[in-house]
XYZ file of C-alpha atoms in Angstrom:
493
model
C -29.707 35.093 -86.348
C -26.432 33.085 -86.194
C -24.865 32.552 -82.768
C -21.984 34.806 -81.794
C -18.516 33.367 -82.252
C -16.997 32.636 -78.846
C -13.695 34.283 -78.096
C -10.901 31.721 -77.664
C -8.423 33.596 -75.456
C -8.699 35.155 -72.010
C -6.180 37.232 -70.082
C -5.820 36.609 -66.327
C -4.074 39.274 -64.236
C -2.974 38.380 -60.691
C -1.992 41.441 -58.630
C -0.271 41.563 -55.234
C 1.623 44.469 -53.619
C 4.925 42.849 -54.585
C 4.220 41.386 -58.011
C 1.912 41.464 -61.044
C 1.543 38.305 -63.150
C -0.293 37.978 -66.454
C -1.353 34.750 -68.156
C -2.805 34.438 -71.656
C -5.089 31.387 -71.610
C -6.483 29.726 -74.724
C -9.240 27.153 -74.139
C -7.894 26.358 -70.684
C -4.244 26.118 -71.804
C -1.700 28.783 -70.761
C 0.050 30.269 -73.810
C 1.992 33.239 -72.404
C 3.246 34.375 -69.006
C 4.461 37.842 -68.004
C 5.857 38.858 -64.595
C 6.642 42.320 -63.206
C 7.912 42.866 -59.659
C 7.461 46.213 -57.970
C 10.943 46.105 -56.421
C 12.560 45.605 -59.845
C 10.599 48.203 -61.800
C 13.025 50.775 -63.166
C 12.797 54.389 -64.324
C 13.769 53.997 -68.003
C 11.184 55.674 -70.216
C 9.869 57.914 -67.437
C 9.570 61.611 -68.279
C 10.355 64.207 -65.595
C 10.307 67.941 -65.164
C 13.775 68.452 -63.677
C 15.784 71.301 -62.235
C 19.432 71.873 -63.136
C 21.491 71.771 -59.927
C 25.013 71.927 -61.370
C 26.655 72.475 -64.765
C 30.116 70.985 -65.361
C 31.751 72.715 -68.375
C 34.908 70.608 -68.090
C 32.892 67.396 -68.561
C 30.272 68.990 -70.831
C 27.668 67.526 -68.494
C 25.136 68.611 -65.910
C 23.377 67.199 -62.862
C 19.571 67.387 -62.853
C 17.290 66.933 -59.835
C 14.320 64.814 -60.960
C 13.161 63.798 -57.490
C 15.132 60.550 -57.147
C 17.525 59.692 -54.323
C 20.530 60.895 -56.354
C 20.734 63.676 -58.904
C 20.555 62.417 -62.486
C 23.148 63.055 -65.158
C 22.951 64.473 -68.702
C 25.751 64.796 -71.263
C 25.984 67.326 -74.078
C 25.413 64.500 -76.609
C 21.961 63.830 -75.105
C 20.685 67.397 -75.561
C 18.430 67.559 -78.633
C 19.569 71.143 -79.292
C 22.852 69.638 -80.498
C 21.292 66.862 -82.578
C 21.235 68.850 -85.828
C 24.729 70.261 -85.330
C 26.210 66.779 -84.739
C 24.447 65.314 -87.804
C 25.943 68.121 -89.958
C 29.435 67.631 -88.550
C 29.369 70.986 -86.730
C 30.931 71.653 -83.338
C 28.288 71.251 -80.593
C 27.250 74.324 -78.646
C 28.927 74.190 -75.178
C 26.621 72.918 -72.458
C 27.171 76.041 -70.329
C 25.464 78.081 -73.076
C 22.430 75.786 -73.085
C 21.885 75.027 -69.377
C 22.188 77.086 -66.193
C 21.671 76.309 -62.510
C 18.035 76.547 -61.425
C 16.742 76.029 -64.985
C 13.617 73.892 -65.430
C 13.971 71.235 -68.131
C 11.927 68.280 -69.426
C 13.985 65.078 -69.563
C 13.555 61.341 -70.076
C 15.467 58.575 -68.308
C 17.489 56.463 -70.767
C 19.506 54.479 -68.202
C 18.609 53.519 -64.637
C 20.770 54.483 -61.625
C 23.572 51.969 -61.102
C 25.627 51.732 -57.925
C 26.706 55.249 -56.959
C 25.810 56.678 -60.384
C 22.583 58.550 -60.939
C 20.192 57.961 -63.809
C 21.255 59.064 -67.290
C 18.922 61.502 -69.052
C 18.094 62.811 -72.504
C 15.991 65.720 -73.750
C 15.201 63.785 -76.956
C 11.789 62.511 -75.794
C 10.363 59.328 -77.306
C 7.129 57.537 -76.418
C 6.458 53.964 -77.523
C 3.113 52.674 -78.679
C 2.202 49.270 -80.025
C 3.254 49.944 -83.620
C 4.834 53.398 -83.503
C 7.348 55.367 -81.463
C 6.464 59.069 -81.202
C 9.235 61.702 -81.388
C 7.461 64.964 -80.456
C 10.563 67.117 -81.084
C 11.866 65.424 -84.243
C 9.918 65.866 -87.539
C 11.175 62.642 -89.050
C 9.649 59.301 -90.088
C 11.932 56.327 -89.544
C 11.356 52.641 -90.216
C 12.670 49.854 -88.002
C 15.775 48.232 -89.471
C 14.184 44.853 -88.717
C 11.664 45.451 -91.545
C 13.708 44.021 -94.404
C 11.410 44.503 -97.400
C 12.212 47.788 -99.128
C 8.731 47.939 -100.695
C 7.141 47.428 -97.258
C 9.335 50.209 -95.812
C 8.316 52.634 -98.572
C 4.644 51.730 -98.259
C 4.623 52.157 -94.474
C 6.316 55.548 -94.709
C 3.849 56.793 -97.323
C 0.819 55.464 -95.427
C 1.946 57.067 -92.178
C 2.614 60.412 -93.863
C -0.927 60.330 -95.246
C -2.405 59.550 -91.819
C -0.506 62.242 -89.895
C -2.474 65.431 -89.097
C -1.376 68.500 -91.042
C -0.521 70.353 -87.818
C 1.793 67.587 -86.547
C 5.289 68.934 -85.789
C 6.760 65.687 -84.443
C 7.808 62.464 -86.090
C 7.488 58.719 -85.728
C 9.483 55.520 -85.922
C 7.555 52.568 -87.331
C 8.096 49.410 -85.240
C 8.209 45.858 -86.593
C 4.722 45.220 -85.137
C 3.364 47.559 -87.816
C 4.034 45.002 -90.556
C 0.638 43.935 -91.843
C -1.269 46.573 -89.813
C -4.193 48.342 -91.466
C -4.787 52.112 -91.513
C -7.268 51.964 -88.618
C -4.700 50.277 -86.371
C -1.973 52.768 -87.312
C -4.348 55.701 -86.758
C -5.393 54.377 -83.338
C -1.737 54.101 -82.261
C -0.920 57.542 -83.656
C -3.836 59.175 -81.835
C -3.008 57.334 -78.596
C 0.586 58.651 -78.644
C -0.423 62.226 -79.491
C -2.984 62.157 -76.670
C -0.346 60.828 -74.279
C 2.055 63.616 -75.237
C -0.670 66.225 -74.698
C -1.164 64.943 -71.146
C 2.609 65.226 -70.517
C 2.643 68.825 -71.751
C -0.381 69.695 -69.605
C 1.322 68.241 -66.514
C 4.529 70.184 -67.269
C 2.564 73.466 -67.314
C 0.949 72.890 -63.923
C 3.563 71.107 -61.763
C 6.691 72.568 -60.147
C 10.050 70.865 -60.693
C 11.084 68.239 -59.830
C 8.017 66.254 -60.910
C 7.211 62.962 -62.613
C 5.236 63.833 -65.762
C 4.856 60.382 -67.284
C 5.675 56.923 -65.969
C 6.271 54.082 -68.362
C 3.241 51.817 -68.454
C 2.698 49.164 -65.829
C 2.440 45.543 -66.936
C -1.358 45.710 -66.621
C -1.493 48.759 -68.919
C 0.945 47.204 -71.407
C -1.473 44.279 -71.622
C -4.151 46.668 -72.920
C -1.740 48.331 -75.327
C 0.149 45.310 -76.680
C -1.822 42.095 -76.117
C -5.506 42.829 -76.592
C -6.809 42.038 -80.064
C -10.000 40.692 -81.646
C -9.313 37.152 -80.366
C -9.261 38.233 -76.711
C -12.438 37.550 -74.735
C -12.401 38.492 -71.047
C -9.631 40.350 -69.185
C -10.000 39.161 -65.589
C -8.224 41.102 -62.816
C -8.227 39.951 -59.186
C -7.476 43.430 -57.802
C -10.338 45.920 -57.596
C -7.894 48.850 -57.542
C -5.984 47.623 -60.590
C -9.132 46.812 -62.561
C -10.482 50.311 -61.845
C -7.195 51.874 -62.964
C -7.207 49.751 -66.135
C -10.783 50.799 -66.899
C -9.895 54.466 -66.446
C -6.849 54.106 -68.711
C -8.807 52.128 -71.328
C -11.630 54.684 -71.496
C -9.083 57.312 -72.548
C -6.677 55.368 -74.768
C -8.293 52.041 -75.847
C -12.081 52.455 -75.447
C -12.819 49.371 -77.575
C -11.615 47.028 -74.792
C -13.471 48.607 -71.843
C -16.304 46.060 -71.901
C -13.837 43.165 -71.663
C -12.162 44.261 -68.400
C -13.747 42.477 -65.423
C -12.933 42.363 -61.728
C -12.579 38.751 -60.547
C -13.932 38.148 -57.031
C -14.292 34.361 -56.945
C -13.458 32.221 -53.928
C -10.629 30.397 -55.700
C -7.429 32.333 -56.493
C -7.621 33.534 -60.088
C -4.547 31.648 -61.280
C -5.841 28.431 -59.710
C -8.815 28.484 -62.092
C -6.460 27.761 -64.997
C -3.720 25.915 -63.035
C -1.274 28.682 -63.965
C 1.098 28.052 -61.053
C 1.430 24.404 -62.114
C 2.148 25.611 -65.645
C 4.864 27.953 -64.354
C 6.498 25.045 -62.510
C 6.455 22.953 -65.701
C 7.819 25.889 -67.727
C 10.892 25.966 -65.458
C 11.619 22.288 -66.117
C 13.912 20.936 -68.852
C 11.495 18.166 -69.758
C 8.074 18.680 -71.360
C 5.918 15.558 -71.628
C 3.720 15.098 -74.694
C 0.296 13.473 -74.547
C 1.448 10.683 -76.843
C 4.182 9.562 -74.440
C 6.990 11.394 -76.195
C 8.770 14.366 -74.634
C 10.878 17.467 -75.307
C 14.158 18.409 -73.641
C 14.689 22.186 -73.647
C 18.104 23.643 -72.815
C 18.715 27.372 -72.703
C 22.330 28.550 -73.044
C 23.972 31.940 -73.439
C 24.257 31.569 -77.217
C 21.121 29.653 -78.189
C 18.250 27.409 -77.107
C 18.034 23.761 -78.154
C 14.908 21.602 -78.233
C 15.352 17.841 -78.547
C 12.348 15.662 -79.486
C 12.162 12.075 -78.185
C 9.610 9.315 -78.750
C 9.679 8.143 -75.132
C 7.025 5.488 -74.591
C 4.951 6.278 -77.704
C 4.353 3.074 -79.715
C 0.909 3.905 -81.072
C 1.684 3.947 -84.801
C 1.323 1.133 -87.327
C 5.093 1.145 -87.781
C 8.133 2.959 -86.486
C 8.076 5.639 -89.219
C 4.447 6.408 -88.405
C 5.290 6.676 -84.702
C 8.113 9.132 -85.427
C 5.929 11.216 -87.752
C 3.066 11.553 -85.248
C 5.467 12.373 -82.395
C 7.105 15.125 -84.464
C 3.708 16.580 -85.424
C 2.674 16.816 -81.771
C 6.120 18.180 -80.861
C 5.799 20.975 -83.461
C 2.680 22.300 -81.715
C 4.221 21.883 -78.254
C 7.429 23.687 -79.289
C 5.499 26.733 -80.540
C 3.626 26.931 -77.238
C 6.775 26.506 -75.116
C 8.603 29.279 -76.978
C 5.780 31.690 -76.103
C 5.286 30.382 -72.589
C 8.975 30.536 -71.647
C 9.643 33.610 -73.859
C 12.679 31.992 -75.431
C 14.460 34.339 -77.829
C 17.509 34.458 -80.050
C 18.698 31.422 -82.014
C 16.640 28.247 -81.501
C 17.730 24.835 -82.813
C 15.045 22.137 -83.089
C 16.174 18.519 -83.238
C 13.167 16.545 -84.460
C 13.389 12.769 -84.647
C 14.927 11.790 -88.004
C 12.340 11.164 -90.724
C 13.120 9.228 -93.883
C 10.302 10.569 -96.067
C 10.514 14.109 -97.487
C 6.718 14.381 -97.339
C 6.809 13.829 -93.561
C 9.491 16.507 -93.143
C 7.488 18.992 -95.208
C 4.308 18.286 -93.209
C 6.064 18.707 -89.847
C 7.667 21.981 -90.993
C 4.282 23.280 -92.205
C 2.683 22.316 -88.874
C 5.452 24.142 -87.005
C 5.013 27.327 -89.045
C 1.245 27.178 -88.603
C 1.606 26.841 -84.805
C 4.164 29.660 -84.693
C 1.943 32.005 -86.714
C -0.084 32.854 -83.582
C 2.998 34.224 -81.818
C 3.065 38.043 -81.738
C 6.877 38.036 -81.621
C 8.748 38.207 -84.909
C 10.403 34.955 -86.060
C 12.231 33.403 -88.979
C 12.105 29.650 -89.661
C 14.471 27.797 -91.993
C 13.879 24.324 -93.391
C 15.621 21.130 -92.342
C 19.410 21.217 -92.623
C 21.539 18.330 -93.900
C 21.857 17.216 -90.284
C 18.082 17.082 -89.897
C 17.879 20.183 -87.666
C 15.472 23.120 -87.990
C 17.083 26.495 -87.359
C 14.934 29.464 -86.349
C 15.178 32.799 -84.596
C 12.721 34.497 -82.271
C 13.096 38.157 -81.358
C 14.156 38.838 -77.771
C 11.536 41.117 -76.207
C 12.376 40.621 -72.525
C 14.134 38.151 -70.242
C 12.998 34.569 -70.521
C 10.755 33.219 -67.764
C 13.625 31.153 -66.359
C 15.927 34.195 -66.204
C 13.207 36.207 -64.443
C 12.323 33.620 -61.811
C 15.519 31.611 -61.388
C 19.236 32.058 -60.801
C 22.268 29.838 -61.444
C 22.409 27.047 -58.873
C 25.491 27.203 -56.595
C 25.006 23.536 -55.729
C 25.537 22.375 -59.320
C 28.238 24.919 -60.315
C 25.805 26.887 -62.501
C 24.865 23.951 -64.696
C 21.173 24.385 -63.771
C 18.777 26.806 -62.083
C 16.980 27.191 -58.793
C 14.240 29.656 -57.932
C 15.585 32.798 -56.277
C 14.951 33.464 -52.561
C 12.559 36.267 -53.591
C 10.606 33.903 -55.848
C 10.358 31.407 -52.965
C 9.269 34.215 -50.604
C 6.444 35.177 -52.958
C 5.394 31.538 -53.360
C 5.178 31.307 -49.558
C 3.133 34.516 -49.312
C 0.704 33.229 -51.956
C 0.472 29.841 -50.240
C -0.418 31.487 -46.906
C -3.104 33.546 -48.669
C -4.450 30.308 -50.144
C -4.356 28.460 -46.767
C -6.043 31.366 -44.986
C -9.087 30.917 -47.223
C -9.552 27.329 -46.031
C -8.255 27.170 -42.460
C -8.361 29.272 -39.308
C -5.163 28.583 -37.325
C -3.771 30.759 -34.552
C -0.466 31.159 -36.375
C 1.304 30.419 -39.667
C 4.866 29.210 -39.057
C 7.248 29.301 -42.037
C 10.106 26.783 -42.140
C 12.617 27.749 -44.833
C 16.301 28.057 -45.687
C 18.499 30.748 -44.143
C 18.517 32.865 -47.337
C 14.720 32.886 -47.586
C 14.247 33.753 -43.895
C 16.889 36.512 -44.124
C 15.069 38.054 -47.089
C 11.779 37.974 -45.159
C 13.454 39.720 -42.212
C 15.075 42.393 -44.387
C 13.799 43.447 -47.819
C 10.478 41.580 -47.673
C 9.602 42.421 -44.059
C 6.973 44.973 -45.118
C 5.211 42.486 -47.395
C 5.278 39.860 -44.631
C 3.786 42.333 -42.146
C 1.119 43.372 -44.671
C 0.215 39.713 -45.186
C -0.116 39.143 -41.429
C -2.410 42.132 -41.132
C -4.454 40.973 -44.121
C -5.066 37.419 -42.872
C -5.374 38.591 -39.257
C -2.940 35.953 -37.977
C 0.580 35.857 -36.591
C 3.206 34.781 -39.134
C 6.489 33.516 -37.657
C 9.780 32.416 -39.236
C 12.070 29.504 -38.449
C 15.304 28.547 -40.212
C 15.599 24.902 -41.231
C 19.293 24.393 -41.993
C 18.741 21.147 -43.882
C 16.391 22.783 -46.401
C 17.596 23.764 -49.852
C 16.814 27.260 -51.133
C 13.615 26.094 -52.862
C 12.246 23.931 -50.063
C 9.888 25.280 -47.410
C 7.000 24.210 -45.188
C 4.111 26.179 -43.704
C 2.899 24.850 -40.383
C -0.590 25.733 -39.123
C -0.346 26.180 -35.367
């Protein structure tokens, strides 16, 4: 009997009360990083059973109580009852004939509260899966505009129509991730979304308004929906509560991955086992060193991202052309990894070292495309321009890692980035957790900048208190005026 083929990728999930971090690790090397902070998690995508508290005929709008701090807001254009009339050029039915005070209504948040404004709502419910978006009230099959091939669009529509149950009254939008998917994958996504909608309907029948019927998936659940494929081995989670919740969710919606979800209870912090925190620090740096001695310089601007390849100290080839060729080959693999790791999207310009031979250019371009083929995000890659540059695009799926963890530096007039006070706070909390495993002091004293200490005393005071209770030690704060925003020390007293 031949030996089983070892899986090459693992997913590590680090959970704290303030933050969830996910790392995709391939043979000990971090390939992707995802971060979700509890304080920044919004309401978009959530489905509520609301109660109409006020109808405003003059504005053709209404206020809906969905259980948030402020009443939410819905406009006549966001009522699905008017969708058909608008598409036919007819005058919409006035909102006062559709809604009345005290009415119970199912709504979905399409825009988070901002300032003094409440959340914006719609009754046109949509639920996203990995390859499909389900429209339970709209019997229509749409195809993402990003799928360019007309034959692919026609084929996907026909395949989906054949897979849909005869009793289905809703519709679907086919996402770009469906390109290349087989019928089993499409069916699994379709069944998952229909099952999810059934659970929303069941909750609406049993709960009084206002009530949350469906919350958009947490990062840990999105991992199971979007990231887990045949190449994934273990899914290690360092929170017993989160791993149990993931198992429960997987048994219902993705039963094929249940056996891969494991609770990690080792002595070392989970991310330390793969040096993920060191990788995050390197991913926030402009310079990426290559094993050969060459290096990349990565600059992210508002309009595009540039990657410059340099030979550095690499002199290992038989001649200069050979040195350049080998540096560019290694850089092609490193660039593909950095795009995933940093989640760089939009227009990307790659400035490889100039190569005289066309064969070398073709080989480097082929190596780049091969390395990029493992990225789940859609990309286009053009050949070398007359200036020797490679132009490519990578779809923006979320903020880049630098935009999530850093902010423009006031000390350098926004020419660079520094980690935010909240990022520094969370680094300190993790460091104290790490120190508490090894040492037994009477007190942990934090020396940090004024902004970091102020955040600990205000918005992060609960997390600091929870940490003190968890480690069973006093945690004190002291401002060090000479420290920059990123600098801190933890003194064991």
